[in-house]
Coordinates of C-alpha atoms and ligand atoms in Angstrom, one line a residue:
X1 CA 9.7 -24.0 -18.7
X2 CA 8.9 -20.1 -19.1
X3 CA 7.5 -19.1 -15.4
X4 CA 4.6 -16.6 -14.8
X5 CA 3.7 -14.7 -11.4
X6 CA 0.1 -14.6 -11.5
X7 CA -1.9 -12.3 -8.5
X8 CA -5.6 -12.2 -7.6
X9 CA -7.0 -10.0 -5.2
X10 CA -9.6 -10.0 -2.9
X11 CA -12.7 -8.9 -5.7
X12 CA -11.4 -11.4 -8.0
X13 CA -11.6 -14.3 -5.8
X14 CA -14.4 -13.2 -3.8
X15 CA -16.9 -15.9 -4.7
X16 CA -16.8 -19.4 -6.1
X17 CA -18.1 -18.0 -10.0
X18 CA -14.8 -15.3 -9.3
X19 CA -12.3 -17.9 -8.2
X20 CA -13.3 -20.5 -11.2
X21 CA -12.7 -17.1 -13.6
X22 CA -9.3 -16.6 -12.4
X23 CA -8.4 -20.2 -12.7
X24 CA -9.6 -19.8 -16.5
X25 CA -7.2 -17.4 -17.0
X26 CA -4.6 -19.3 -15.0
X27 CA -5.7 -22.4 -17.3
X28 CA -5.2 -20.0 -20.3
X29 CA -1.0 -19.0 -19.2
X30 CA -1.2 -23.2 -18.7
X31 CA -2.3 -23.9 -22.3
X32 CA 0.4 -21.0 -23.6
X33 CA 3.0 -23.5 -21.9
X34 CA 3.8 -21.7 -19.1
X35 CA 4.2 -23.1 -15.6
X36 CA 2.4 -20.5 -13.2
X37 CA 2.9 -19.4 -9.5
X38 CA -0.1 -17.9 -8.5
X39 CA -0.6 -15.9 -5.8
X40 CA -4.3 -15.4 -4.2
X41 CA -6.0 -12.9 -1.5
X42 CA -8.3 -13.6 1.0
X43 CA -12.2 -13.6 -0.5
X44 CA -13.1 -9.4 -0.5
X45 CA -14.2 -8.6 2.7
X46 CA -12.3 -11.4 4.9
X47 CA -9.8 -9.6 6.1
X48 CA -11.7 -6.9 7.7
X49 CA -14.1 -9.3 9.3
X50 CA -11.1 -11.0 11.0
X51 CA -9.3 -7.6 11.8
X52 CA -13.2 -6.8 13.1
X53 CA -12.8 -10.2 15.2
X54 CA -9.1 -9.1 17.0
X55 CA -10.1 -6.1 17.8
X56 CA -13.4 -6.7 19.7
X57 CA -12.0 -10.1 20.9
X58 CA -8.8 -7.5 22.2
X59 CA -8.4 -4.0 21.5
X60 CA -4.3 -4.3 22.5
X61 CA -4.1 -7.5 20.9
X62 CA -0.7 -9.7 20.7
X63 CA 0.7 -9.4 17.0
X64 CA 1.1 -13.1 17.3
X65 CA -2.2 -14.0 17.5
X66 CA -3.6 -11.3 15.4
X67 CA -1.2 -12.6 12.3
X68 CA -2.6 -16.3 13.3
X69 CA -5.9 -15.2 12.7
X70 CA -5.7 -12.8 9.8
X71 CA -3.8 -15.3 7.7
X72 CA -6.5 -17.4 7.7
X73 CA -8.2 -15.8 4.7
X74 CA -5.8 -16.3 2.1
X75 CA -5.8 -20.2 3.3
X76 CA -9.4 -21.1 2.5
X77 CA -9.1 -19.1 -1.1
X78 CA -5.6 -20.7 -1.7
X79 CA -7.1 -24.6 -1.3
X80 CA -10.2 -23.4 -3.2
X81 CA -8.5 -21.9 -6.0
X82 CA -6.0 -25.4 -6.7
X83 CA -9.4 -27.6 -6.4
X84 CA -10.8 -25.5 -9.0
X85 CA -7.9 -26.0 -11.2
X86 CA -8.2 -29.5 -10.7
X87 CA -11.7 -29.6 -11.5
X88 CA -10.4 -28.3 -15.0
X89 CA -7.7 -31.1 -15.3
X90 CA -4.6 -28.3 -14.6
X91 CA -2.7 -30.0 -12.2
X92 CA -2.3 -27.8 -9.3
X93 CA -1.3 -27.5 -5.3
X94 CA -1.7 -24.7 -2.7
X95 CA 1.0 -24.0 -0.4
X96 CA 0.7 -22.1 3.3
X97 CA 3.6 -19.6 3.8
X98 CA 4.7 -22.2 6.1
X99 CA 5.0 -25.0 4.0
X100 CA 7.3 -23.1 1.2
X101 CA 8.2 -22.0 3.5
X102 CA 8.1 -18.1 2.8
X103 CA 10.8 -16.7 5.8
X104 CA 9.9 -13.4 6.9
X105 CA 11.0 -11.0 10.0
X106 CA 9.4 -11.6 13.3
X107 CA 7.8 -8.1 13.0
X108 CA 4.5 -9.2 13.2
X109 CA 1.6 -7.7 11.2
X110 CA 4.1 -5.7 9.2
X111 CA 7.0 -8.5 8.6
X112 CA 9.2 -8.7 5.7
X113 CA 10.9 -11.4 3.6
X114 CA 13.9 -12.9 4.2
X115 CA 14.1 -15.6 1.5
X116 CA 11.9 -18.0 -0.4
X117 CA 13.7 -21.2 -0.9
X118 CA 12.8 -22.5 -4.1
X119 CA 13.5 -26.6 -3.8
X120 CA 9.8 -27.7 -2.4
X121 CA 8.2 -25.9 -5.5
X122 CA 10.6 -26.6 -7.8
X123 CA 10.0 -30.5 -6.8
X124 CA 6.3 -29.8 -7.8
X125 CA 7.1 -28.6 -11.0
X126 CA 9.1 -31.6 -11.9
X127 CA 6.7 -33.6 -10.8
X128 CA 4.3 -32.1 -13.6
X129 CA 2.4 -30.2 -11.5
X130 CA 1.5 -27.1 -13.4
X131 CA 0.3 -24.6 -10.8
X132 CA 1.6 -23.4 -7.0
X133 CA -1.3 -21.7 -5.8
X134 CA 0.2 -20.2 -3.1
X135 CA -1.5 -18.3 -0.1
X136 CA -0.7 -14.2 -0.7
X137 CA 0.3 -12.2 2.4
X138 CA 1.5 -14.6 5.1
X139 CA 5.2 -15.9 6.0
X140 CA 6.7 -17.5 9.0
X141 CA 9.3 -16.1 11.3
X142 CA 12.4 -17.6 13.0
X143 CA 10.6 -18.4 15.4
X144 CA 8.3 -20.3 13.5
X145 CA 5.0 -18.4 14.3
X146 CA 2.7 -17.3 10.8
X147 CA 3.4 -13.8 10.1
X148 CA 1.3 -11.5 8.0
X149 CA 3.3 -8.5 5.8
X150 CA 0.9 -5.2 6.3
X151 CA -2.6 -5.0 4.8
X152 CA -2.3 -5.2 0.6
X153 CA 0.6 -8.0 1.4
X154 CA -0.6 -10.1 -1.5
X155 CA 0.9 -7.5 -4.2
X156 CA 4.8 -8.2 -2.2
X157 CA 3.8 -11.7 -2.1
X158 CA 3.5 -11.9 -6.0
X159 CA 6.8 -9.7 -6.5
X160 CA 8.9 -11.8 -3.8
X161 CA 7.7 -14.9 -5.9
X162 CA 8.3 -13.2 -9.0
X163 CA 12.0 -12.4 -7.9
X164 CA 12.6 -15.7 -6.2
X165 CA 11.5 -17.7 -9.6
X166 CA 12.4 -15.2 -12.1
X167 CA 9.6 -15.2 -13.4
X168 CA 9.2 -13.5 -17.0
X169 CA 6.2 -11.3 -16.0
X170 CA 4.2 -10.5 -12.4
X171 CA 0.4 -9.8 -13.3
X172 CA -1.7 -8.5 -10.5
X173 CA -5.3 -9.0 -11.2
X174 CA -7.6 -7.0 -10.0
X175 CA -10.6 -5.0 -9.8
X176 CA -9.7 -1.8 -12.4
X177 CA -8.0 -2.6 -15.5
X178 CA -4.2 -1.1 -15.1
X179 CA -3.0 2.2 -13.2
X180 CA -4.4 5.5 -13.6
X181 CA -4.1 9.1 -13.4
X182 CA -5.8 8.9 -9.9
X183 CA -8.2 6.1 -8.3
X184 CA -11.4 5.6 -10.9
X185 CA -14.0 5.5 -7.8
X186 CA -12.9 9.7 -7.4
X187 CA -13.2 10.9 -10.8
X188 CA -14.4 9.5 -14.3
X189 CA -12.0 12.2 -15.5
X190 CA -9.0 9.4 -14.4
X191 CA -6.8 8.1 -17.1
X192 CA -5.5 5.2 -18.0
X193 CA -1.9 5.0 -17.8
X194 CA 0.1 2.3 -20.6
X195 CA 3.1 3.0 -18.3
X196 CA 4.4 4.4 -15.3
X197 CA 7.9 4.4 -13.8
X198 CA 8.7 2.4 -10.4
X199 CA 9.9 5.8 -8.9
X200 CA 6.3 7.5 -9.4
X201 CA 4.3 4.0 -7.9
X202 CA 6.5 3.7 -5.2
X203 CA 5.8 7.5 -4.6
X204 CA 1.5 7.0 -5.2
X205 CA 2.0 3.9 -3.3
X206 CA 3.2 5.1 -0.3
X207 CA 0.7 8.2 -0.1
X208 CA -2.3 5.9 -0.1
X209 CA -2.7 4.7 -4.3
X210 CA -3.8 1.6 -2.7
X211 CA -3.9 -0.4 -6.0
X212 CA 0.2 -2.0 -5.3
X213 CA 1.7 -2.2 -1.7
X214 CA 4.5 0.1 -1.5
X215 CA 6.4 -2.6 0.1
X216 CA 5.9 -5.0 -3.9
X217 CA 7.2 -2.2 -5.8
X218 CA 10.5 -1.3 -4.3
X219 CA 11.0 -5.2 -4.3
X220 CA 9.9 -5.1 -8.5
X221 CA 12.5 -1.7 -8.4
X222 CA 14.7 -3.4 -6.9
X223 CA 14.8 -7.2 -8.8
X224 CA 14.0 -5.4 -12.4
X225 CA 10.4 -8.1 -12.4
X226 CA 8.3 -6.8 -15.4
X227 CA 5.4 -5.7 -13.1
X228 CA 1.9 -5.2 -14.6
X229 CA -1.5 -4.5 -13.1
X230 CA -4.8 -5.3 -15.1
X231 CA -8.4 -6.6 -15.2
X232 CA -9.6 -9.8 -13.9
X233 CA -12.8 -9.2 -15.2
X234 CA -12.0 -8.5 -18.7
X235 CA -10.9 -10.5 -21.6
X236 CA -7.0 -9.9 -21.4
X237 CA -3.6 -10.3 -23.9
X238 CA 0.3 -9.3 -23.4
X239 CA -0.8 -5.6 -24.0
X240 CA -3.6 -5.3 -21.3
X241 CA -3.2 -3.0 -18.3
X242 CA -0.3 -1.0 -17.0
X243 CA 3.4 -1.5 -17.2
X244 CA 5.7 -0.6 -14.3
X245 CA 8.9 0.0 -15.5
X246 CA 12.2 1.9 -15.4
X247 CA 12.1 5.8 -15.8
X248 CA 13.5 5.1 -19.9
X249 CA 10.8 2.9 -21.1
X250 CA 8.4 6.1 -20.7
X251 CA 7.3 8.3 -23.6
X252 CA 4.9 10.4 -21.8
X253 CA 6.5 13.5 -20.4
X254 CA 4.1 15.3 -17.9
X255 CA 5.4 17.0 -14.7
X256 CA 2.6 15.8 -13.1
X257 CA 1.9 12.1 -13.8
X258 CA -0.8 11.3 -10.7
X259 CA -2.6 12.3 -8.0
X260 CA -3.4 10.4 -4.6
X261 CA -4.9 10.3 -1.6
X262 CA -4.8 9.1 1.9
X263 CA -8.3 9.5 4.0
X264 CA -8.0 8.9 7.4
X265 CA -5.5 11.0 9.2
X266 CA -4.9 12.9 12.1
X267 CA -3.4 16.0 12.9
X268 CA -1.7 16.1 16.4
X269 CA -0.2 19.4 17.6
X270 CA 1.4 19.5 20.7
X271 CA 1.2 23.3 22.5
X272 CA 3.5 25.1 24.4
X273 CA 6.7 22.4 24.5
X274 CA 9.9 23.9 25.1
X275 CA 12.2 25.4 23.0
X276 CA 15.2 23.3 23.5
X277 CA 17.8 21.3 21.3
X278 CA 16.6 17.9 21.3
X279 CA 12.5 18.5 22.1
X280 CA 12.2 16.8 18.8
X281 CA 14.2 13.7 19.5
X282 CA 12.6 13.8 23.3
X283 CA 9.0 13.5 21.5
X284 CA 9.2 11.3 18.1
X285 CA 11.1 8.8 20.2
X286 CA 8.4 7.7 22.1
X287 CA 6.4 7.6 19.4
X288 CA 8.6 6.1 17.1
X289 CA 9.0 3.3 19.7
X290 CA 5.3 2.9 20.2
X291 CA 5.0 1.9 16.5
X292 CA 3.4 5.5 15.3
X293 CA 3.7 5.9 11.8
X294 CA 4.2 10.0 11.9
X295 CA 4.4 11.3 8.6
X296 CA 4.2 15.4 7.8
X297 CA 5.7 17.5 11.3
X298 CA 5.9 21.2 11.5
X299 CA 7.5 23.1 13.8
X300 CA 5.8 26.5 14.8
X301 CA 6.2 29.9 16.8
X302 CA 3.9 28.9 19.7
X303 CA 0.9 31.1 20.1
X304 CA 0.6 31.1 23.6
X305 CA 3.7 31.7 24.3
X306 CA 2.4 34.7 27.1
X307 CA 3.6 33.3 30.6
X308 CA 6.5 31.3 29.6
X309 CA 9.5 31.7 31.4
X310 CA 11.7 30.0 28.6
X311 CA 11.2 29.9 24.8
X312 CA 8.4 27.9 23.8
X313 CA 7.0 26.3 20.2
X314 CA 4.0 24.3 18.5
X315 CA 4.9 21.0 17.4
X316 CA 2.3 20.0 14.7
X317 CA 2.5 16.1 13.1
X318 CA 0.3 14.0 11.4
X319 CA -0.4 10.0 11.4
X320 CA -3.0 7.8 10.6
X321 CA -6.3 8.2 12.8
X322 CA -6.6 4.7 14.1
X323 CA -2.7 5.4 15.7
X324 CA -3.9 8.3 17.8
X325 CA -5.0 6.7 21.3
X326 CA -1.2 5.1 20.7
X327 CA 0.5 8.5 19.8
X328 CA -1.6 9.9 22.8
X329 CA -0.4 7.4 25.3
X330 CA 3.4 7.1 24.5
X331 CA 3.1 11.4 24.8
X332 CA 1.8 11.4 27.5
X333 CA 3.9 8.6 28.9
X334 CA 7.1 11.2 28.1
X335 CA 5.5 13.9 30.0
X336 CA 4.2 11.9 33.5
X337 CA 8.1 10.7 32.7
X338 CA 9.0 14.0 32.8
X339 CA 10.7 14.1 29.1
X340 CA 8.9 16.7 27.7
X341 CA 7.0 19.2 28.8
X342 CA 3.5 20.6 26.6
X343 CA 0.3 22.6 28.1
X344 CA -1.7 20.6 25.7
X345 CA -2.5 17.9 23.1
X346 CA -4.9 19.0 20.1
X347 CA -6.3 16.2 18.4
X348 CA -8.2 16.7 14.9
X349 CA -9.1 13.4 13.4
X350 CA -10.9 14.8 10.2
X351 CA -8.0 15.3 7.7
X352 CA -6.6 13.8 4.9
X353 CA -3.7 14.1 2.5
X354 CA -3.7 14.5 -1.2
X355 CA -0.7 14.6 -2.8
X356 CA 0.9 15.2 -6.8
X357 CA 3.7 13.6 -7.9
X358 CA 5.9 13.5 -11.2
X359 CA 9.2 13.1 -12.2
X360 CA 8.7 16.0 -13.8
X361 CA 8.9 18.1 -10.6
X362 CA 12.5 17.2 -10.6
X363 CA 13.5 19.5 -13.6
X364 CA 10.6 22.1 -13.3
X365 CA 9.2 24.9 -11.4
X366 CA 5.9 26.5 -9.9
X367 CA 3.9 23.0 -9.7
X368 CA 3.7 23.8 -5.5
X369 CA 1.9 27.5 -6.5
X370 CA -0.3 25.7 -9.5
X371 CA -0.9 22.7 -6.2
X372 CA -2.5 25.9 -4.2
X373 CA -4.1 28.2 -6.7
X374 CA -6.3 25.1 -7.5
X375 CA -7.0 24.6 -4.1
X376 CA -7.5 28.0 -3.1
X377 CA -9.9 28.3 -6.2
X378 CA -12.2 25.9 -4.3
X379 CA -11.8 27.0 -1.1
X380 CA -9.9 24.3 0.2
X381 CA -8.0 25.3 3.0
X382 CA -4.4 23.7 3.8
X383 CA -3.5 22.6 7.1
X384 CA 0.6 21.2 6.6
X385 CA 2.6 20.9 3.5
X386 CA 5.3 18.3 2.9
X387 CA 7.3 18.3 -0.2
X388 CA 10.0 16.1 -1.6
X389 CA 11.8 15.8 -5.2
X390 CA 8.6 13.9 -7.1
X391 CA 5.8 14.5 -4.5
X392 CA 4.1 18.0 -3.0
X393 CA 1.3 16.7 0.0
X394 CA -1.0 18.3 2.0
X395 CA -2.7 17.9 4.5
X396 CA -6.9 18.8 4.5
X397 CA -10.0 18.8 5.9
X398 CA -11.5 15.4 4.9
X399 CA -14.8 16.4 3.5
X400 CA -13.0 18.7 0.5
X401 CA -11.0 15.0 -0.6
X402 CA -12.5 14.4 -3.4
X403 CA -13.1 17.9 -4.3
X404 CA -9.2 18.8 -3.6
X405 CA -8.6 15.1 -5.8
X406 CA -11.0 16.4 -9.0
X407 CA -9.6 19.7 -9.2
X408 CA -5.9 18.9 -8.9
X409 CA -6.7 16.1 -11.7
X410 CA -8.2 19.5 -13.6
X411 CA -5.7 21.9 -12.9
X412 CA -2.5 19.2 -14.2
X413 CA -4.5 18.3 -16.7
X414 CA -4.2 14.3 -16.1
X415 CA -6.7 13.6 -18.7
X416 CA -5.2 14.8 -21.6
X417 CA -2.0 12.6 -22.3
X418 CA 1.2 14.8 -22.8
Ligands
LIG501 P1 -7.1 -6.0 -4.8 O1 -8.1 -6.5 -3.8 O2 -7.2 -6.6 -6.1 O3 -5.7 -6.1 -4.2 P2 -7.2 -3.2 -4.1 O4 -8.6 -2.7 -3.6 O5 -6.2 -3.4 -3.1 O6 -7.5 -4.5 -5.0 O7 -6.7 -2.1 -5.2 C1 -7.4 -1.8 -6.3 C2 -8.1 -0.4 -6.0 O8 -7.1 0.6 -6.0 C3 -9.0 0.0 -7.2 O9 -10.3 -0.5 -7.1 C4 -9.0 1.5 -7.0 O10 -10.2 2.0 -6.3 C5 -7.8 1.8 -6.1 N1 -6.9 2.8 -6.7 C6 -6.3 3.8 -6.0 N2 -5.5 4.6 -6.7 C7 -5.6 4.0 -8.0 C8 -4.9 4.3 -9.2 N3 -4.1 5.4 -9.3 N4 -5.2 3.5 -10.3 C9 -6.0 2.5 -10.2 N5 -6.6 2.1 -9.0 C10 -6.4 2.9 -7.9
LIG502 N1 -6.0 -9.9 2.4 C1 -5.0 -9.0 2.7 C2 -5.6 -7.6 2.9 O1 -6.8 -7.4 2.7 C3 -3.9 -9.0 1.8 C4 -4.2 -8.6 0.4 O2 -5.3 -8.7 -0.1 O3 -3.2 -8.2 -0.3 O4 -5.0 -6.7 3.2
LIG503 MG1 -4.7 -4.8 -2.8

C-alpha cells in the first residue's frame, strides 16, 4: 500500500468541528487507497496553558516532569482524532510515543530521535487498520521517561514518520495555505511561494519562520521526504501549498527569496572584561553549560576602558529573552568563581532580529548595503549584525519589527516573482 504522512497542527485540531475536518481529509487520502500515518498537535492553545501550569507550579522546574505534563496535549487530540475516524467507518488507532515506541535522547524538553521501529504499526496495517493517529511531539528516552522534542515538535514528528515509513509525501496542515515570502500576519504584501529549497527553510526556520521546526527540515534534507505545507481549511489537491525541495527543482531565481523574524530577544553586553586569550571560552562556557541558546556575539573596543590597568573589551551577545535570568546567573556564577572578570552586565530585553536570506547571496553582491539603506530609510537603527552564506540578521529594537519586516519585503521586492 502507497503510505502518506499526514500532520495537523494545533489550529486545525483545535475543536471537535476542526478535528472531524481533518479526519475528512484523512478519510479522503483513505478513499484514494492510501494507508495514512497521521500525525496531530495538541488543541491551539494547550500547550501554553500547560507550559503556563510548570512554570507557576515551579519556575526551575525538572525537565522530567515538565515533558510529563506538556505531552499531555497531543494525547487527548490523538484518541479524539482515531474516534472521529471511527465514527466515519475508517478504521483507525492512536498511538502514545511510548507505545510505538518513538526512541528519543534523554535531553528533555529539546530530545531528538533515535529510531522508530516500524513492527507495532506495521502489525496494524496488516490487520486492516487504515489509520495510525499518532501523538505529534513526544518520545521516550532510555530511560523510559516521555520526552517532548522543543516547541513546533509535531512538524519532526511528521518528517521522522515520513522517513521511518517512506512515506511517498509528508503534508503538514496548517493554518496558512503553503510558505511564503515572509509570515502573512506581517504584511498582506507576502507571497506565496510554489517552492522553496530545504537550504533556505532550514535557514527561515532557524531565525524564527515558525511555520516548520528547524529540527523536521534538516531530517526531510536529510531522508529526501517530499515535504509540503498547505491549508487545512481549504479544499485541497496534489498541487496545493508549498513544495520543499532540493535547490534543482527551483525555477525562481531571486537573491533574496524570504524574510523572517524572531521577537523576543535580548541583548547582553558584558563591560569592561579583560582582554585576554581565552575570555571568550571563560564566558560562553558557562553559558553554554547552562543551556543558553546565544546566537549573534560581538566583540568591541571597551568604552570605559579609563582606569584599567590591563587591556580591556565589550563583549556584546544576544539570546532569547526568557534565557536571560539563566545567562545572568551562570555569568555571574563565573565571576563570584573568579573566571572572568566584567564591571558590569547591561541587559536590554526589547530587541529582535530580522533576517534575509537567499541562495542567491551565495553568487551576488551588495544585498548587506541594500539590507541597511532600507533600514536606514526608516529610521531603523541596528544594534548587531550577523551574516552567513544565505542569511544577513540583525539585531533591532522591537517596536520597528514589523516595520523593519515590510520594508525589507519592499526593498527585495518579495512580491513580484523573479
Ligand atoms: P501549526 O499550529 O499548524 O503548527 P504554526 O503556528 O506553528 O502552525 O505555524 C504556522 C504559522 O507560521 C502561520 O500562521 C504564520 O503566521 C507563521 N509563519 C511565519 N513565517 C511564515 C512564512 N514564511 N510562511 C508562512 N507562515 C509563516
Ligand atoms: N504542541 C506543541 C507546541 O505547541 C508541538 C506542536 O504543535 O508542534 O509546541
Ligand atoms: Mg507549528
Amino acid at each position: 500500500m502507497p503510505l502518506l504522512v499526514m500532520k495537523f497542527g494545533g489550529t486545525s485540531v483545535a475543536d471537535l468541528g476542526r478535528i472531524r475536518n481533518a479526519a475528512e481529509k484523512v478519510r479522503a487520502e483513505v478513499a484514494r487507497g492510501y494507508d495514512v500515518i497521521v500525525i496531530v498537535s495538541a488543541m491551539s492553545g494547550k500547550t501554553n496553558e500547560l507550559v503556563g501550569w510548570v512554570n507557576e507550579t515551579s519556575p526551575l522546574y525538572d525537565a522530567r516532569e515538565y515533558d510529563a505534563v506538556v505531552s499531555s496535549g497531543e494525547n487527548v487530540t490523538a484518541g479524539l482524532m482515531a474516534l472521529t475516524l471511527q465514527e466515519m467507518d475508517v478504521p483507525a488507532r492512536s498511538w502514545q510515543g511510548w507505545q510505538v515506541p518513538i526512541q528519543t535522547t534523554s535531553q528533555h524538553g529539546a530530545a531528538r530521535f533515535v529510531d522508530i521501529p516500524r513492527a507495532n504499526l506495521d502489525a496494524k496495517f496488516a490487520e486492516g487498520f487504515k489509520v495510525a493517529v499518532i501523538a505529534g511531539f513526544q518520545g521516550v528516552s532510555p530511560e523510559g521517561r516521555i520526552t517532548t522534542l522543543g516547541r513546533g515538535g509535531s512538524d519532526t514528528t511528521a518528517v521522522a514518520f515520513a522517513a521511518a515509513f517512506e512515506a511517498e509525501r509528508c503534508d503538514i496542515y496548517t493554518d496558512v495555505d503553503g510558505i511564503y515570502t515572509t509570515d502573512p500576519r506581517i504584511t498582506s504584501k507576502a507571497r506565496k511561494l510554489e517552492k522553496i529549497s530545504f537550504e533556505e527553510m532550514l535557514e527561515l526556520a532557524s531565525l524564527g519562520a515558525k511555520v516548520l521546526q528547524t529540527r523536521s527540515v534538516e531530517l526531510a534534507m536529510r531522508y529526501k521526504v517530499r515535504l509540503r505545507v498547505l491549508s487545512s481549511f481549504d479544499d485541497t489537491d496534489e498541487q496545493s501549498g508549498t513544495l520543499v525541495c532540493d535547490e534543482d527543482e527551483i525555477m525562481e531565481s531571486k537573491v533574496v527569496s524570504g524574510v523572517a523574524y524572531s521577537r523576543e530577544e535580548a541583548k547582553l553586553t558584558l563591560v569592561t572584561v579583560e582582554d585576554r586569550p581565552g575570555i571568550a571560552a571563560a564566558i560562553f562556557g558557562p553559558l553554554a553549560e547552562a543551556g543558553v541558546n546565544v546566537d549573534m556575539i560581538v566583540q568591541n573596543i571597551s568604552e570605559n576602558a579609563q582606569g584599567h590597568d590591563k587591556p580591556v573589551t565589550d563583549m556584546t551577545f544576544s539570546c532569547p529573552v526568557d534565557q536571560v535570568a539563566r545567562a545572568r546567573k551562570a555569568l555571574e556564577g563565573a565571576r563570584d568563581a573568579g573566571q572572568i572578570r566584567y564591571d558590569r552586565l547591561e541587559v536590554d530585553e526589547d530587541a529582535a532580529k530580522v533576517s534575509v536570506v537567499g541562495i542567491g547571496m551565495r553568487s551576488h553582491a551588495g544585498v548587506a548595503a541594500r539590507m541597511f539603506s532600507a533600514l536606514a530609510e526608516e529610521r531603523v537603527n541596528i544594534k548587531v549584525i550577523a551574516t552567513s552564506e544565505i542569511k544577513i540578521s540583525v539585531l533591532i529594537d522591537r517596536k520597528y519589527m514589523e516595520l523593519a519586516v515590510q520594508a525589507l519585503h519592499d526593498a527585495f521586492e518579495l512580491d513580484k516573482t523573479g
